[in-house]
Amino acid sequence: QEETDRYWNAIVGNGGAESACGWCKDKWGLNWQITPRVLSAGMSDPDPDVRARVFAAMMTMRKIDHAAIEAAAKGN
C-alpha cells in the first residue's frame, strides 16, 4: 500500500485529480492508472469468481486499497 500511496499522492497531491478504479490525472492533464501488483494478481487469477470479486471491489474505489482487494480475492 505504501508504494501505491506514494505514487497516488505525488500525482493527486501535486495539482492532479482523482478518478475511478485507480485512475488519476496529473496537473498537465495526463491520465495515469496506479495498478498495484495485488490488483494485477487478482485480475489474472485462474478462478473466474476471484476475478469477478476483485473487479467488483476495484469498481468501488478511487485509489486502490490493497487490503480490500485481498479480502475480495479471498471472498471476504
Coordinates of N, CA and C in Angstrom, one line a residue:
Q1 N 0.8 -1.2 0.0 CA 0.0 0.0 0.0 C 0.9 1.3 0.0
E2 N 2.0 1.2 0.6 CA 2.9 2.4 0.7 C 3.3 2.9 -0.7
E3 N 3.7 2.0 -1.6 CA 4.1 2.4 -2.9 C 2.9 3.0 -3.7
T4 N 1.7 2.4 -3.6 CA 0.6 2.9 -4.2 C 0.3 4.3 -3.7
D5 N 0.3 4.5 -2.4 CA 0.1 5.8 -1.8 C 1.1 6.8 -2.2
R6 N 2.3 6.4 -2.3 CA 3.4 7.4 -2.7 C 3.1 7.9 -4.1
Y7 N 2.9 7.0 -5.1 CA 2.6 7.4 -6.4 C 1.3 8.3 -6.5
W8 N 0.3 7.8 -5.9 CA -1.0 8.5 -5.9 C -0.9 9.9 -5.3
N9 N -0.3 10.0 -4.2 CA -0.1 11.3 -3.5 C 0.8 12.2 -4.3
A10 N 1.8 11.7 -5.0 CA 2.7 12.5 -5.8 C 1.9 13.1 -7.0
I11 N 1.0 12.4 -7.6 CA 0.2 12.9 -8.7 C -1.0 13.7 -8.3
V12 N -1.8 13.2 -7.4 CA -3.0 13.9 -7.0 C -2.7 15.1 -6.1
G13 N -1.7 14.9 -5.2 CA -1.3 16.0 -4.3 C -0.6 17.1 -4.9
N14 N -0.2 17.0 -6.1 CA 0.6 18.0 -6.8 C -0.2 18.6 -8.0
G15 N -1.5 18.9 -7.7 CA -2.3 19.6 -8.7 C -3.1 18.7 -9.5
G16 N -3.1 17.4 -9.2 CA -3.9 16.4 -10.0 C -5.3 16.2 -9.5
A17 N -5.9 15.2 -10.1 CA -7.3 14.9 -9.7 C -7.5 13.4 -9.6
E18 N -8.3 12.9 -8.7 CA -8.7 11.5 -8.5 C -9.8 11.2 -9.6
S19 N -9.8 9.9 -9.9 CA -10.8 9.4 -10.8 C -11.1 7.9 -10.3
A20 N -11.9 7.2 -11.0 CA -12.3 5.9 -10.5 C -11.3 4.8 -10.9
C21 N -11.3 3.7 -10.1 CA -10.6 2.4 -10.5 C -9.1 2.6 -10.5
G22 N -8.6 3.4 -9.7 CA -7.1 3.6 -9.6 C -6.6 4.6 -10.6
W23 N -7.5 5.3 -11.3 CA -7.1 6.3 -12.3 C -7.0 7.7 -11.6
C24 N -6.0 8.4 -12.1 CA -5.9 9.8 -11.7 C -5.3 10.6 -12.8
K25 N -5.4 11.9 -12.7 CA -4.9 12.8 -13.7 C -3.9 13.8 -13.1
D26 N -2.7 14.0 -13.8 CA -1.7 14.9 -13.2 C -2.0 16.3 -13.6
K27 N -1.2 17.2 -13.1 CA -1.5 18.6 -13.3 C -1.4 19.1 -14.7
W28 N -0.9 18.3 -15.6 CA -0.8 18.6 -17.0 C -1.9 17.9 -17.8
G29 N -2.8 17.2 -17.1 CA -3.9 16.6 -17.8 C -3.6 15.2 -18.3
L30 N -2.5 14.6 -18.0 CA -2.2 13.2 -18.4 C -2.8 12.2 -17.4
N31 N -3.5 11.2 -17.9 CA -4.1 10.2 -17.1 C -3.1 9.1 -16.8
W32 N -3.2 8.6 -15.5 CA -2.4 7.5 -15.0 C -3.3 6.5 -14.3
Q33 N -3.0 5.2 -14.4 CA -3.7 4.3 -13.6 C -2.6 3.7 -12.7
I34 N -2.8 3.8 -11.4 CA -1.8 3.3 -10.4 C -2.3 1.8 -10.2
T35 N -1.6 0.9 -10.7 CA -2.0 -0.5 -10.7 C -1.1 -1.4 -9.8
P36 N -1.4 -1.6 -8.5 CA -0.5 -2.4 -7.7 C -0.6 -3.9 -8.1
R37 N 0.5 -4.6 -7.7 CA 0.6 -6.0 -8.1 C -0.5 -6.8 -7.6
V38 N -1.1 -6.5 -6.4 CA -2.2 -7.2 -5.8 C -3.4 -7.2 -6.7
L39 N -3.6 -6.0 -7.4 CA -4.7 -5.9 -8.3 C -4.5 -6.7 -9.6
S40 N -3.3 -6.6 -10.1 CA -2.9 -7.4 -11.3 C -3.1 -8.9 -11.0
A41 N -2.6 -9.3 -9.8 CA -2.7 -10.7 -9.5 C -4.2 -11.2 -9.4
G42 N -5.0 -10.4 -8.8 CA -6.4 -10.7 -8.6 C -7.1 -10.8 -9.9
M43 N -6.8 -9.8 -10.8 CA -7.5 -9.7 -12.1 C -7.0 -10.8 -13.1
S44 N -5.9 -11.5 -12.8 CA -5.4 -12.5 -13.7 C -5.5 -13.9 -13.0
D45 N -6.2 -14.0 -11.9 CA -6.4 -15.3 -11.2 C -7.1 -16.2 -12.1
P46 N -6.7 -17.5 -12.1 CA -7.4 -18.5 -12.9 C -8.8 -18.7 -12.6
D47 N -9.2 -18.4 -11.4 CA -10.6 -18.6 -10.9 C -11.5 -17.4 -11.3
P48 N -12.5 -17.7 -12.2 CA -13.3 -16.5 -12.6 C -14.1 -15.9 -11.5
D49 N -14.4 -16.6 -10.4 CA -15.1 -16.0 -9.3 C -14.2 -15.0 -8.6
V50 N -12.9 -15.3 -8.4 CA -11.9 -14.4 -7.8 C -11.8 -13.2 -8.7
R51 N -11.7 -13.3 -10.0 CA -11.5 -12.2 -10.9 C -12.8 -11.3 -10.8
A52 N -13.9 -11.9 -10.7 CA -15.2 -11.1 -10.6 C -15.3 -10.3 -9.3
R53 N -14.9 -10.9 -8.2 CA -14.9 -10.2 -6.9 C -13.9 -9.1 -6.9
V54 N -12.7 -9.4 -7.4 CA -11.7 -8.3 -7.4 C -12.1 -7.2 -8.3
F55 N -12.7 -7.5 -9.5 CA -13.1 -6.4 -10.4 C -14.2 -5.6 -9.7
A56 N -15.2 -6.3 -9.1 CA -16.3 -5.6 -8.4 C -15.8 -4.6 -7.3
A57 N -14.8 -5.1 -6.5 CA -14.2 -4.3 -5.5 C -13.5 -3.1 -6.1
M58 N -12.7 -3.3 -7.2 CA -12.0 -2.2 -7.8 C -13.0 -1.1 -8.3
M59 N -14.1 -1.5 -8.8 CA -15.1 -0.6 -9.3 C -15.6 0.4 -8.3
T60 N -15.5 0.1 -7.0 CA -16.0 0.9 -5.9 C -14.9 1.9 -5.5
M61 N -13.7 1.8 -6.0 CA -12.6 2.5 -5.4 C -12.1 3.7 -6.3
R62 N -11.5 4.6 -5.7 CA -10.7 5.6 -6.5 C -9.2 5.1 -6.4
K63 N -8.5 5.4 -5.3 CA -7.2 4.8 -5.1 C -7.4 3.4 -4.6
I64 N -6.6 2.5 -5.2 CA -6.7 1.1 -4.9 C -6.3 0.8 -3.5
D65 N -7.2 0.1 -2.8 CA -7.0 -0.3 -1.4 C -6.5 -1.8 -1.4
H66 N -5.3 -2.0 -1.1 CA -4.7 -3.4 -1.2 C -5.5 -4.4 -0.3
A67 N -5.8 -4.0 1.0 CA -6.4 -4.9 1.9 C -7.8 -5.3 1.4
A68 N -8.5 -4.3 0.8 CA -9.9 -4.6 0.3 C -9.8 -5.5 -1.0
I69 N -8.8 -5.3 -1.8 CA -8.6 -6.2 -2.9 C -8.3 -7.6 -2.5
E70 N -7.4 -7.8 -1.5 CA -7.0 -9.1 -1.0 C -8.3 -9.7 -0.4
A71 N -9.0 -9.0 0.4 CA -10.3 -9.5 1.0 C -11.2 -10.0 -0.1
A72 N -11.4 -9.2 -1.1 CA -12.3 -9.6 -2.2 C -11.8 -10.9 -2.9
A73 N -10.6 -11.0 -3.1 CA -10.0 -12.2 -3.7 C -10.3 -13.4 -2.9
K74 N -10.2 -13.3 -1.6 CA -10.5 -14.4 -0.6 C -12.0 -14.7 -0.4
G75 N -12.8 -13.8 -0.9 CA -14.2 -13.9 -0.7 C -14.8 -13.3 0.5
N76 N -14.0 -12.5 1.2 CA -14.4 -11.8 2.4 C -15.1 -10.5 2.2

